[in-house]
Amino acid sequence: MDDKHFETNAIRTQTERSQFMEHSTPLYLTSSFVFEDAEDMRASFSEEKQRNIYSRFTNPNTSEFVEKMCKMEGAEAGYAFATGMSAVFSTFAALLNAGDHIVSASSIFGSTHGLFTKFLPKWNIETSYFNVNDVDAIEGLIQPNTKILYAESPTNPAVDILDLERLGQIAKKHNILFVIDNCFATPYLQNPIKFGADLVIHSATKLIDGQGRVLGGVTVGQADLIREIYLFSRNTGPALSPFNAWVLSKSLETLAVRVDKHCENALKVAEYLESHPKISLVKYPFLKSHPQYDIAKKQMKLGGNVVAFEVRGGIEAGRAFLNNIKLCSLSANLGDTRTIVTHPASTTHAKLTEEDRLEVGITDGLVRISVGLENVKDVISDLSQALE
Ligand SMILES: Cc1ncc(COP(=O)(O)O)c(C=O)c1O
C-alpha cells in the first residue's frame, strides 16, 4: 500500500472490514473494547498483544486517521489529538524536562506563543526567538540545554516561508530535535520530514477537515519520539474523539483535489490583489514578489490557500475593508470551503504592542484571507466592492 500514490493511500487506507462487509469505514463509537478472558486482558495491557483497549489510548477510527497521516507525511508513527493545540502542548510536554530550552521562530501561532511565554516557563522551560528573516541567528541562540528547534512554514498570519532544509541541517549539527507545525501547507503540499524534521504537527481543524466542522490535531514522525508522546497522552487524555477521527479520515480522501483547487483560487486572488492600487503589499508563497519565493518553490508543491495583504491606510483602512465584506466570512478559522477574512492587528494580535506586531510581520493594515472553494470570480468581486 505504501508504494501507492498520495491520493490512493488517502482513499484506500482503511480499517479491516467487519462481518457486514461495509465499503466505507464505519464509526466505532465505543469508549472501550472487550477481552476474551483474563489472559487476553493481561497480555493486552502488558502490550504483548497490539490491540485496542480503551479509546483514550487507541480506537480504530483514530488509528485509520493516523495511518493515513503517516503515509502522507512519510512518517513512522503518529498520535491524534482533540485539537491542534493539544498536539502542540503534548508534544512539548512529553519530550521536555524542567530546565530544557526551545529555539523558535518568533512568527508562530498565537496560542503556541502563549504556551511558550506563559505556561512552559512554569516548568522552567524557556524559549529564545529568531526572526523568520534572520535564520543566521539560530545557531547563536542554541544553548547546551536546547532540545527543540521549532517553526511553522508558511507562518500564520504573515505567510512567511522558512527554509526547512537549512533548519533541518542546523538541528542535526547541534543534535537537537526539529519540530514543524505544517498546518498551512498540509501533507499534500509539503513534507518536512524530507527536509530533516523529526516531528510534524498539524491542526487538523484547518484544511484537513476543510469544511469548518470539527477540531482535531496530530503529531507524526520518528517512532521512538511518538512512543513518548503516546505514553504521555495515554495518561493525560488529550485523545481525538472517534467521531472526529472518522470525519477527518473521510476528509483526507479528498484532500488532494480540495487543496489543488484552494491553491488555484488563492493564486488568482493574490494576483488580483497585487494589481489593485489600494493594496500596498501582497504576500503569497507562489507570487514571484514573495521574498522567499525560491524557497517556497523548492519545498512546496503549490502556494497554499492563505494570502496576506496590506490595505493602504493602516488599521482604519483594514477595519473598513472588513466592514464592507459581504460574501466572505469574518471568522477565526481558516482552511474552510468558505473564504474567510481576518484583520490580525485589531483582533487575534490586538494585545501585542505595535513593536511586537511588526517583529512578526503584522502591520496595522495587514489582512489575512483564507481562500475557499467558492467560484473565485465571486470572491474577487466581493473583495473588489469592499476595497471601493
Ligand atoms: C499554525 C497553527 N497551528 C496550530 C493551531 C491550533 O489548532 P487548533 O485550533 O486545532 O487547536 C492553529 C489554529 O489556527 C494554527 O493556525
mmCIF file of C-alpha atoms and ligand atoms in Angstrom:
data_model
loop_
_atom_site.group_PDB
_atom_site.id
_atom_site.type_symbol
_atom_site.label_atom_id
_atom_site.label_comp_id
_atom_site.label_asym_id
_atom_site.label_seq_id
_atom_site.Cartn_x
_atom_site.Cartn_y
_atom_site.Cartn_z
ATOM 1 C CA MET A 1 0.000 0.000 0.000
ATOM 2 C CA ASP A 2 2.815 2.423 0.881
ATOM 3 C CA ASP A 3 4.111 2.369 -2.687
ATOM 4 C CA LYS A 4 0.817 3.786 -3.958
ATOM 5 C CA HIS A 5 0.301 7.428 -4.794
ATOM 6 C CA PHE A 6 -0.833 10.095 -2.299
ATOM 7 C CA GLU A 7 -4.499 10.113 -3.406
ATOM 8 C CA THR A 8 -4.721 6.310 -3.456
ATOM 9 C CA ASN A 9 -3.325 5.993 0.080
ATOM 10 C CA ALA A 10 -5.744 8.732 1.206
ATOM 11 C CA ILE A 11 -8.690 6.719 -0.100
ATOM 12 C CA ARG A 12 -7.621 3.085 0.250
ATOM 13 C CA THR A 13 -6.073 3.099 3.748
ATOM 14 C CA GLN A 14 -8.925 1.674 5.744
ATOM 15 C CA THR A 15 -9.864 -0.301 8.864
ATOM 16 C CA GLU A 16 -10.273 -4.038 8.369
ATOM 17 C CA ARG A 17 -13.769 -4.893 7.032
ATOM 18 C CA SER A 18 -16.259 -6.199 9.605
ATOM 19 C CA GLN A 19 -18.610 -9.180 9.064
ATOM 20 C CA PHE A 20 -21.026 -6.709 7.404
ATOM 21 C CA MET A 21 -18.606 -6.150 4.511
ATOM 22 C CA GLU A 22 -19.098 -2.388 4.571
ATOM 23 C CA HIS A 23 -17.474 -0.412 1.753
ATOM 24 C CA SER A 24 -16.780 2.779 3.712
ATOM 25 C CA THR A 25 -15.247 2.721 7.216
ATOM 26 C CA PRO A 26 -17.907 2.529 9.957
ATOM 27 C CA LEU A 27 -17.873 4.674 13.068
ATOM 28 C CA TYR A 28 -16.506 2.902 16.146
ATOM 29 C CA LEU A 29 -18.257 4.930 18.823
ATOM 30 C CA THR A 30 -17.094 2.883 21.766
ATOM 31 C CA SER A 31 -15.136 4.024 24.772
ATOM 32 C CA SER A 32 -13.683 0.581 25.499
ATOM 33 C CA PHE A 33 -13.090 -2.857 23.953
ATOM 34 C CA VAL A 34 -13.751 -6.308 25.399
ATOM 35 C CA PHE A 35 -11.386 -9.218 26.137
ATOM 36 C CA GLU A 36 -11.766 -12.962 25.642
ATOM 37 C CA ASP A 37 -10.541 -13.859 29.123
ATOM 38 C CA ALA A 38 -8.165 -12.809 31.912
ATOM 39 C CA GLU A 39 -5.077 -13.864 29.947
ATOM 40 C CA ASP A 40 -6.162 -11.862 26.888
ATOM 41 C CA MET A 41 -6.662 -8.853 29.135
ATOM 42 C CA ARG A 42 -3.276 -9.256 30.851
ATOM 43 C CA ALA A 43 -1.401 -9.693 27.551
ATOM 44 C CA SER A 44 -3.162 -6.665 26.048
ATOM 45 C CA PHE A 45 -2.354 -4.389 28.988
ATOM 46 C CA SER A 46 1.271 -5.533 29.033
ATOM 47 C CA GLU A 47 1.417 -4.729 25.288
ATOM 48 C CA GLU A 48 2.383 -8.287 24.382
ATOM 49 C CA LYS A 49 -0.684 -8.014 22.136
ATOM 50 C CA GLN A 50 -1.238 -4.980 19.938
ATOM 51 C CA ARG A 51 -4.933 -4.241 20.158
ATOM 52 C CA ASN A 52 -7.485 -1.635 21.174
ATOM 53 C CA ILE A 53 -8.123 -1.433 24.920
ATOM 54 C CA TYR A 54 -9.690 1.937 25.607
ATOM 55 C CA SER A 55 -10.356 4.847 23.225
ATOM 56 C CA ARG A 56 -8.189 7.253 25.224
ATOM 57 C CA PHE A 57 -5.277 5.045 24.046
ATOM 58 C CA THR A 58 -6.352 3.934 20.561
ATOM 59 C CA ASN A 59 -9.539 3.399 18.552
ATOM 60 C CA PRO A 60 -9.976 2.004 15.008
ATOM 61 C CA ASN A 61 -11.142 5.383 13.662
ATOM 62 C CA THR A 62 -8.249 7.334 15.174
ATOM 63 C CA SER A 63 -5.789 4.639 14.044
ATOM 64 C CA GLU A 64 -7.064 4.884 10.464
ATOM 65 C CA PHE A 65 -6.688 8.664 10.511
ATOM 66 C CA VAL A 66 -3.166 8.426 11.967
ATOM 67 C CA GLU A 67 -2.108 5.733 9.487
ATOM 68 C CA LYS A 68 -3.186 7.938 6.577
ATOM 69 C CA MET A 69 -1.365 10.951 8.025
ATOM 70 C CA CYS A 70 1.811 8.871 8.471
ATOM 71 C CA LYS A 71 1.712 7.698 4.856
ATOM 72 C CA MET A 72 1.106 11.251 3.637
ATOM 73 C CA GLU A 73 3.971 12.722 5.676
ATOM 74 C CA GLY A 74 6.367 9.785 5.220
ATOM 75 C CA ALA A 75 6.395 9.251 8.991
ATOM 76 C CA GLU A 76 6.998 6.094 11.031
ATOM 77 C CA ALA A 77 4.262 6.669 13.609
ATOM 78 C CA GLY A 78 1.785 9.197 14.984
ATOM 79 C CA TYR A 79 -0.816 10.050 17.596
ATOM 80 C CA ALA A 80 -4.059 12.008 17.087
ATOM 81 C CA PHE A 81 -5.301 14.744 19.409
ATOM 82 C CA ALA A 82 -8.541 16.583 20.172
ATOM 83 C CA THR A 83 -7.152 19.867 18.759
ATOM 84 C CA GLY A 84 -4.053 21.243 17.095
ATOM 85 C CA MET A 85 -3.105 22.913 20.368
ATOM 86 C CA SER A 86 -3.302 19.665 22.336
ATOM 87 C CA ALA A 87 -0.938 18.187 19.725
ATOM 88 C CA VAL A 88 1.465 21.107 20.209
ATOM 89 C CA PHE A 89 1.258 21.045 24.017
ATOM 90 C CA SER A 90 1.500 17.254 24.399
ATOM 91 C CA THR A 91 4.488 17.069 22.033
ATOM 92 C CA PHE A 92 6.447 19.584 24.126
ATOM 93 C CA ALA A 93 5.233 18.249 27.485
ATOM 94 C CA ALA A 94 6.132 14.661 26.562
ATOM 95 C CA LEU A 95 9.625 15.401 25.265
ATOM 96 C CA LEU A 96 10.925 18.183 27.509
ATOM 97 C CA ASN A 97 12.160 18.188 31.098
ATOM 98 C CA ALA A 98 12.371 21.072 33.546
ATOM 99 C CA GLY A 99 15.382 23.202 32.617
ATOM 100 C CA ASP A 100 15.229 22.446 28.877
ATOM 101 C CA HIS A 101 15.270 25.190 26.259
ATOM 102 C CA ILE A 102 13.480 25.779 22.931
ATOM 103 C CA VAL A 103 14.624 27.868 19.961
ATOM 104 C CA SER A 104 11.593 29.004 17.987
ATOM 105 C CA ALA A 105 10.724 31.315 15.127
ATOM 106 C CA SER A 106 9.034 34.420 16.539
ATOM 107 C CA SER A 107 6.244 34.187 13.924
ATOM 108 C CA ILE A 108 4.201 31.328 15.316
ATOM 109 C CA PHE A 109 0.522 30.771 16.011
ATOM 110 C CA GLY A 110 -0.712 32.963 18.914
ATOM 111 C CA SER A 111 -1.662 30.105 21.256
ATOM 112 C CA THR A 112 1.694 28.372 20.675
ATOM 113 C CA HIS A 113 3.357 31.665 21.562
ATOM 114 C CA GLY A 114 1.166 31.763 24.691
ATOM 115 C CA LEU A 115 2.273 28.230 25.597
ATOM 116 C CA PHE A 116 5.959 29.215 25.264
ATOM 117 C CA THR A 117 5.685 32.515 27.156
ATOM 118 C CA LYS A 118 3.039 31.848 29.828
ATOM 119 C CA PHE A 119 2.919 28.136 30.607
ATOM 120 C CA LEU A 120 6.169 26.308 29.794
ATOM 121 C CA PRO A 121 8.145 28.772 31.994
ATOM 122 C CA LYS A 122 6.113 27.401 34.958
ATOM 123 C CA TRP A 123 8.176 24.218 34.476
ATOM 124 C CA ASN A 124 11.370 26.196 33.922
ATOM 125 C CA ILE A 125 11.327 25.641 30.144
ATOM 126 C CA GLU A 126 12.397 28.831 28.371
ATOM 127 C CA THR A 127 12.237 29.812 24.690
ATOM 128 C CA SER A 128 14.525 32.036 22.593
ATOM 129 C CA TYR A 129 13.149 33.502 19.364
ATOM 130 C CA PHE A 130 14.642 34.207 15.943
ATOM 131 C CA ASN A 131 13.124 36.388 13.253
ATOM 132 C CA VAL A 132 11.989 34.422 10.186
ATOM 133 C CA ASN A 133 14.168 36.688 8.030
ATOM 134 C CA ASP A 134 17.249 36.021 10.141
ATOM 135 C CA VAL A 135 17.817 32.274 10.111
ATOM 136 C CA ASP A 136 21.549 33.010 10.584
ATOM 137 C CA ALA A 137 20.731 33.982 14.180
ATOM 138 C CA ILE A 138 19.557 30.474 15.105
ATOM 139 C CA GLU A 139 22.953 28.956 15.906
ATOM 140 C CA GLY A 140 23.767 31.832 18.255
ATOM 141 C CA LEU A 141 20.604 31.074 20.264
ATOM 142 C CA ILE A 142 21.322 27.364 20.760
ATOM 143 C CA GLN A 143 22.442 26.583 24.323
ATOM 144 C CA PRO A 144 23.721 23.336 25.910
ATOM 145 C CA ASN A 145 20.176 22.717 27.247
ATOM 146 C CA THR A 146 18.386 23.416 23.913
ATOM 147 C CA LYS A 147 16.290 20.406 22.949
ATOM 148 C CA ILE A 148 13.950 21.594 20.185
ATOM 149 C CA LEU A 149 14.115 23.856 17.142
ATOM 150 C CA TYR A 150 10.536 24.873 16.309
ATOM 151 C CA ALA A 151 8.907 26.700 13.391
ATOM 152 C CA GLU A 152 5.903 26.967 11.100
ATOM 153 C CA SER A 153 6.141 27.418 7.341
ATOM 154 C CA PRO A 154 4.194 29.177 5.900
ATOM 155 C CA THR A 155 3.704 31.231 9.046
ATOM 156 C CA ASN A 156 0.366 32.392 10.443
ATOM 157 C CA PRO A 157 -0.734 35.118 9.639
ATOM 158 C CA ALA A 158 2.078 36.797 7.656
ATOM 159 C CA VAL A 159 2.684 33.834 5.273
ATOM 160 C CA ASP A 160 6.466 33.946 5.619
ATOM 161 C CA ILE A 161 8.480 30.939 4.450
ATOM 162 C CA LEU A 162 11.373 29.302 6.288
ATOM 163 C CA ASP A 163 13.996 27.189 4.553
ATOM 164 C CA LEU A 164 13.190 23.797 6.063
ATOM 165 C CA GLU A 165 16.300 22.111 4.659
ATOM 166 C CA ARG A 166 18.514 24.739 6.287
ATOM 167 C CA LEU A 167 16.709 24.417 9.630
ATOM 168 C CA GLY A 168 16.996 20.639 9.416
ATOM 169 C CA GLN A 169 20.759 20.911 8.872
ATOM 170 C CA ILE A 170 21.179 23.265 11.856
ATOM 171 C CA ALA A 171 19.152 20.948 14.111
ATOM 172 C CA LYS A 172 21.181 17.932 13.019
ATOM 173 C CA LYS A 173 24.511 19.719 13.510
ATOM 174 C CA HIS A 174 23.557 20.611 17.096
ATOM 175 C CA ASN A 175 21.857 17.289 17.781
ATOM 176 C CA ILE A 176 18.508 18.849 18.682
ATOM 177 C CA LEU A 177 15.010 17.866 17.590
ATOM 178 C CA PHE A 178 13.476 19.722 14.659
ATOM 179 C CA VAL A 179 9.706 20.096 15.067
ATOM 180 C CA ILE A 180 7.498 21.727 12.428
ATOM 181 C CA ASP A 181 3.870 22.865 12.509
ATOM 182 C CA ASN A 182 2.856 22.008 8.919
ATOM 183 C CA CYS A 183 -0.730 23.228 9.266
ATOM 184 C CA PHE A 184 -0.742 25.850 6.490
ATOM 185 C CA ALA A 185 0.860 23.560 3.901
ATOM 186 C CA THR A 186 -0.877 20.228 4.651
ATOM 187 C CA PRO A 187 0.998 16.999 3.849
ATOM 188 C CA TYR A 188 -0.164 17.341 0.247
ATOM 189 C CA LEU A 189 1.932 20.458 -0.377
ATOM 190 C CA GLN A 190 4.953 19.906 1.851
ATOM 191 C CA ASN A 191 6.623 17.015 3.705
ATOM 192 C CA PRO A 192 9.013 18.454 6.314
ATOM 193 C CA ILE A 193 10.442 15.005 7.187
ATOM 194 C CA LYS A 194 12.151 15.027 3.762
ATOM 195 C CA PHE A 195 13.987 18.154 4.905
ATOM 196 C CA GLY A 196 15.118 16.727 8.230
ATOM 197 C CA ALA A 197 12.143 17.278 10.562
ATOM 198 C CA ASP A 198 11.878 14.747 13.388
ATOM 199 C CA LEU A 199 8.245 15.537 14.153
ATOM 200 C CA VAL A 200 5.442 17.189 12.180
ATOM 201 C CA ILE A 201 2.399 18.680 13.883
ATOM 202 C CA HIS A 202 -0.943 19.556 12.293
ATOM 203 C CA SER A 203 -4.053 21.333 13.377
ATOM 204 C CA ALA A 204 -6.473 19.041 11.513
ATOM 205 C CA THR A 205 -9.153 21.667 12.170
ATOM 206 C CA LYS A 206 -7.955 23.614 9.114
ATOM 207 C CA LEU A 207 -7.516 22.213 5.574
ATOM 208 C CA ILE A 208 -7.505 18.583 6.727
ATOM 209 C CA ASP A 209 -11.158 18.847 7.779
ATOM 210 C CA GLY A 210 -11.566 21.535 5.159
ATOM 211 C CA GLN A 211 -15.208 22.227 5.881
ATOM 212 C CA GLY A 212 -15.105 24.004 9.228
ATOM 213 C CA ARG A 213 -16.837 21.188 11.132
ATOM 214 C CA VAL A 214 -14.559 19.508 13.665
ATOM 215 C CA LEU A 215 -11.467 20.179 15.750
ATOM 216 C CA GLY A 216 -8.511 17.828 15.661
ATOM 217 C CA GLY A 217 -4.726 17.581 15.748
ATOM 218 C CA VAL A 218 -1.975 15.095 15.035
ATOM 219 C CA THR A 219 1.754 14.651 15.577
ATOM 220 C CA VAL A 220 3.686 12.276 13.316
ATOM 221 C CA GLY A 221 7.364 11.386 12.987
ATOM 222 C CA GLN A 222 10.065 9.190 14.470
ATOM 223 C CA ALA A 223 8.631 6.121 16.222
ATOM 224 C CA ASP A 224 10.696 6.448 19.443
ATOM 225 C CA LEU A 225 9.539 10.066 19.915
ATOM 226 C CA ILE A 226 5.918 9.191 19.133
ATOM 227 C CA ARG A 227 6.136 6.424 21.738
ATOM 228 C CA GLU A 228 6.983 9.066 24.402
ATOM 229 C CA ILE A 229 4.126 11.270 23.160
ATOM 230 C CA TYR A 230 1.757 8.289 23.183
ATOM 231 C CA LEU A 231 2.656 7.344 26.777
ATOM 232 C CA PHE A 232 2.192 10.941 27.910
ATOM 233 C CA SER A 233 -1.146 11.237 26.103
ATOM 234 C CA ARG A 234 -2.429 7.840 27.208
ATOM 235 C CA ASN A 235 -2.054 9.067 30.801
ATOM 236 C CA THR A 236 -3.160 12.665 30.395
ATOM 237 C CA GLY A 237 -6.083 12.252 27.969
ATOM 238 C CA PRO A 238 -5.905 14.697 25.031
ATOM 239 C CA ALA A 239 -7.132 11.976 22.598
ATOM 240 C CA LEU A 240 -9.103 12.745 19.432
ATOM 241 C CA SER A 241 -12.721 11.522 19.577
ATOM 242 C CA PRO A 242 -13.537 8.575 17.261
ATOM 243 C CA PHE A 243 -16.302 10.640 15.647
ATOM 244 C CA ASN A 244 -13.943 13.488 14.751
ATOM 245 C CA ALA A 245 -11.331 10.965 13.568
ATOM 246 C CA TRP A 246 -13.922 9.406 11.258
ATOM 247 C CA VAL A 247 -14.823 12.845 9.836
ATOM 248 C CA LEU A 248 -11.148 13.747 9.377
ATOM 249 C CA SER A 249 -10.233 10.442 7.772
ATOM 250 C CA LYS A 250 -13.108 10.898 5.285
ATOM 251 C CA SER A 251 -11.849 14.444 4.626
ATOM 252 C CA LEU A 252 -8.378 13.162 3.794
ATOM 253 C CA GLU A 253 -9.911 11.164 0.921
ATOM 254 C CA THR A 254 -10.468 14.456 -0.911
ATOM 255 C CA LEU A 255 -7.512 16.461 0.444
ATOM 256 C CA ALA A 256 -5.547 16.477 -2.818
ATOM 257 C CA VAL A 257 -8.385 17.693 -5.063
ATOM 258 C CA ARG A 258 -9.557 20.224 -2.486
ATOM 259 C CA VAL A 259 -6.107 21.683 -1.846
ATOM 260 C CA ASP A 260 -5.334 21.856 -5.597
ATOM 261 C CA LYS A 261 -8.453 23.996 -6.066
ATOM 262 C CA HIS A 262 -7.807 26.097 -2.926
ATOM 263 C CA CYS A 263 -4.335 26.907 -4.264
ATOM 264 C CA GLU A 264 -5.605 27.721 -7.764
ATOM 265 C CA ASN A 265 -8.173 30.129 -6.278
ATOM 266 C CA ALA A 266 -5.670 31.657 -3.822
ATOM 267 C CA LEU A 267 -3.170 32.385 -6.594
ATOM 268 C CA LYS A 268 -5.893 34.163 -8.601
ATOM 269 C CA VAL A 269 -6.887 36.219 -5.540
ATOM 270 C CA ALA A 270 -3.211 37.069 -4.866
ATOM 271 C CA GLU A 271 -2.672 38.160 -8.481
ATOM 272 C CA TYR A 272 -5.832 40.274 -8.408
ATOM 273 C CA LEU A 273 -4.800 41.990 -5.171
ATOM 274 C CA GLU A 274 -1.272 42.619 -6.441
ATOM 275 C CA SER A 275 -2.695 44.638 -9.327
ATOM 276 C CA HIS A 276 -5.025 46.744 -7.110
ATOM 277 C CA PRO A 277 -3.987 50.373 -6.428
ATOM 278 C CA LYS A 278 -5.359 50.350 -2.865
ATOM 279 C CA ILE A 279 -3.161 47.414 -1.887
ATOM 280 C CA SER A 280 0.411 48.204 -0.898
ATOM 281 C CA LEU A 281 1.712 44.657 -0.352
ATOM 282 C CA VAL A 282 0.636 41.087 -1.133
ATOM 283 C CA LYS A 283 2.299 38.022 0.337
ATOM 284 C CA TYR A 284 1.596 34.656 -1.223
ATOM 285 C CA PRO A 285 4.321 31.973 -1.404
ATOM 286 C CA PHE A 286 3.891 31.326 -5.139
ATOM 287 C CA LEU A 287 3.877 35.002 -6.202
ATOM 288 C CA LYS A 288 7.274 35.939 -7.670
ATOM 289 C CA SER A 289 7.262 39.028 -5.427
ATOM 290 C CA HIS A 290 7.263 36.919 -2.239
ATOM 291 C CA PRO A 291 10.650 37.437 -0.524
ATOM 292 C CA GLN A 292 11.131 33.661 -0.144
ATOM 293 C CA TYR A 293 9.579 32.636 -3.477
ATOM 294 C CA ASP A 294 12.548 30.415 -4.428
ATOM 295 C CA ILE A 295 12.446 28.574 -1.112
ATOM 296 C CA ALA A 296 8.673 28.149 -1.358
ATOM 297 C CA LYS A 297 9.092 26.679 -4.852
ATOM 298 C CA LYS A 298 11.783 24.309 -3.576
ATOM 299 C CA GLN A 299 9.813 22.883 -0.673
ATOM 300 C CA MET A 300 6.112 23.300 -1.551
ATOM 301 C CA LYS A 301 4.074 21.752 -4.362
ATOM 302 C CA LEU A 302 1.737 24.792 -4.566
ATOM 303 C CA GLY A 303 1.398 28.018 -2.569
ATOM 304 C CA GLY A 304 -1.378 27.102 -0.103
ATOM 305 C CA ASN A 305 -4.702 28.848 0.432
ATOM 306 C CA VAL A 306 -3.720 31.814 2.619
ATOM 307 C CA VAL A 307 -2.910 35.229 1.208
ATOM 308 C CA ALA A 308 -1.763 38.135 3.390
ATOM 309 C CA PHE A 309 -2.077 41.681 2.097
ATOM 310 C CA GLU A 310 -1.886 45.219 3.263
ATOM 311 C CA VAL A 311 -4.567 47.798 2.592
ATOM 312 C CA ARG A 312 -3.236 51.353 2.216
ATOM 313 C CA GLY A 313 -4.356 53.500 5.159
ATOM 314 C CA GLY A 314 -3.364 51.410 8.211
ATOM 315 C CA ILE A 315 -5.601 49.961 10.903
ATOM 316 C CA GLU A 316 -8.704 52.036 9.997
ATOM 317 C CA ALA A 317 -8.464 51.054 6.329
ATOM 318 C CA GLY A 318 -8.145 47.395 7.363
ATOM 319 C CA ARG A 319 -11.221 47.615 9.606
ATOM 320 C CA ALA A 320 -13.239 49.484 6.948
ATOM 321 C CA PHE A 321 -12.349 46.810 4.392
ATOM 322 C CA LEU A 322 -13.637 44.077 6.711
ATOM 323 C CA ASN A 323 -16.844 46.011 7.437
ATOM 324 C CA ASN A 324 -17.593 46.186 3.706
ATOM 325 C CA ILE A 325 -17.150 42.462 3.057
ATOM 326 C CA LYS A 326 -20.449 40.825 2.039
ATOM 327 C CA LEU A 327 -19.870 37.269 0.738
ATOM 328 C CA CYS A 328 -16.720 36.167 2.576
ATOM 329 C CA SER A 329 -16.914 35.363 6.297
ATOM 330 C CA LEU A 330 -15.363 37.251 9.179
ATOM 331 C CA SER A 331 -14.322 34.281 11.275
ATOM 332 C CA ALA A 332 -11.395 32.992 13.323
ATOM 333 C CA ASN A 333 -10.863 29.757 11.385
ATOM 334 C CA LEU A 334 -9.008 29.078 8.145
ATOM 335 C CA GLY A 335 -8.861 26.286 5.587
ATOM 336 C CA ASP A 336 -12.639 26.122 5.155
ATOM 337 C CA THR A 337 -14.611 25.773 1.888
ATOM 338 C CA ARG A 338 -15.886 29.274 2.753
ATOM 339 C CA THR A 339 -13.455 32.155 2.189
ATOM 340 C CA ILE A 340 -12.557 33.835 5.493
ATOM 341 C CA VAL A 341 -11.011 37.259 6.039
ATOM 342 C CA THR A 342 -9.440 38.468 9.278
ATOM 343 C CA HIS A 343 -7.634 41.593 10.430
ATOM 344 C CA PRO A 344 -4.954 40.363 12.877
ATOM 345 C CA ALA A 345 -3.918 43.826 14.228
ATOM 346 C CA SER A 346 -7.397 44.579 15.613
ATOM 347 C CA THR A 347 -8.360 41.001 16.582
ATOM 348 C CA THR A 348 -6.054 38.000 17.200
ATOM 349 C CA HIS A 349 -2.935 40.123 17.797
ATOM 350 C CA ALA A 350 -4.555 43.249 19.308
ATOM 351 C CA LYS A 351 -2.887 42.589 22.694
ATOM 352 C CA LEU A 352 0.622 42.854 21.234
ATOM 353 C CA THR A 353 2.435 46.185 21.193
ATOM 354 C CA GLU A 354 2.940 47.683 17.744
ATOM 355 C CA GLU A 355 6.649 46.856 18.002
ATOM 356 C CA ASP A 356 5.941 43.189 18.784
ATOM 357 C CA ARG A 357 3.391 43.016 15.986
ATOM 358 C CA LEU A 358 5.884 44.393 13.481
ATOM 359 C CA GLU A 359 8.514 41.892 14.671
ATOM 360 C CA VAL A 360 6.223 39.077 13.486
ATOM 361 C CA GLY A 361 5.210 40.827 10.247
ATOM 362 C CA ILE A 362 1.760 42.038 11.341
ATOM 363 C CA THR A 363 1.450 45.578 10.089
ATOM 364 C CA ASP A 364 -1.636 47.651 11.011
ATOM 365 C CA GLY A 365 -3.258 47.227 7.608
ATOM 366 C CA LEU A 366 -2.474 43.510 7.221
ATOM 367 C CA VAL A 367 -5.442 41.366 6.221
ATOM 368 C CA ARG A 368 -5.312 37.557 6.102
ATOM 369 C CA ILE A 369 -7.549 35.791 3.659
ATOM 370 C CA SER A 370 -8.093 32.039 3.698
ATOM 371 C CA VAL A 371 -9.330 31.449 0.170
ATOM 372 C CA GLY A 372 -12.141 28.898 -0.045
ATOM 373 C CA LEU A 373 -13.730 26.824 -2.785
ATOM 374 C CA GLU A 374 -16.477 29.190 -3.932
ATOM 375 C CA ASN A 375 -16.223 30.312 -7.571
ATOM 376 C CA VAL A 376 -13.177 32.575 -7.325
ATOM 377 C CA LYS A 377 -14.850 35.235 -9.502
ATOM 378 C CA ASP A 378 -17.428 35.782 -6.740
ATOM 379 C CA VAL A 379 -14.686 36.010 -4.096
ATOM 380 C CA ILE A 380 -12.739 38.549 -6.158
ATOM 381 C CA SER A 381 -15.861 40.629 -6.827
ATOM 382 C CA ASP A 382 -16.580 40.728 -3.056
ATOM 383 C CA LEU A 383 -13.004 41.865 -2.322
ATOM 384 C CA SER A 384 -13.275 44.397 -5.122
ATOM 385 C CA GLN A 385 -16.507 46.006 -3.857
ATOM 386 C CA ALA A 386 -15.102 46.061 -0.269
ATOM 387 C CA LEU A 387 -11.994 47.897 -1.482
ATOM 388 C CA GLU A 388 -14.104 50.510 -3.287
HETATM 389 C C1 LIG B 1 -0.481 27.199 12.540
HETATM 390 C C2 LIG B 1 -1.471 26.734 13.561
HETATM 391 N N1 LIG B 1 -1.097 25.836 14.485
HETATM 392 C C3 LIG B 1 -1.928 25.389 15.437
HETATM 393 C C4 LIG B 1 -3.235 25.852 15.514
HETATM 394 C C5 LIG B 1 -4.116 25.359 16.609
HETATM 395 O O1 LIG B 1 -5.053 24.464 16.138
HETATM 396 P P1 LIG B 1 -6.452 24.166 16.876
HETATM 397 O O2 LIG B 1 -7.298 25.384 16.735
HETATM 398 O O3 LIG B 1 -6.970 22.968 16.148
HETATM 399 O O4 LIG B 1 -6.144 23.873 18.308
HETATM 400 C C6 LIG B 1 -3.685 26.782 14.566
HETATM 401 C C7 LIG B 1 -5.065 27.306 14.626
HETATM 402 O O5 LIG B 1 -5.396 28.289 13.970
HETATM 403 C C8 LIG B 1 -2.777 27.229 13.565
HETATM 404 O O6 LIG B 1 -3.159 28.130 12.634
#
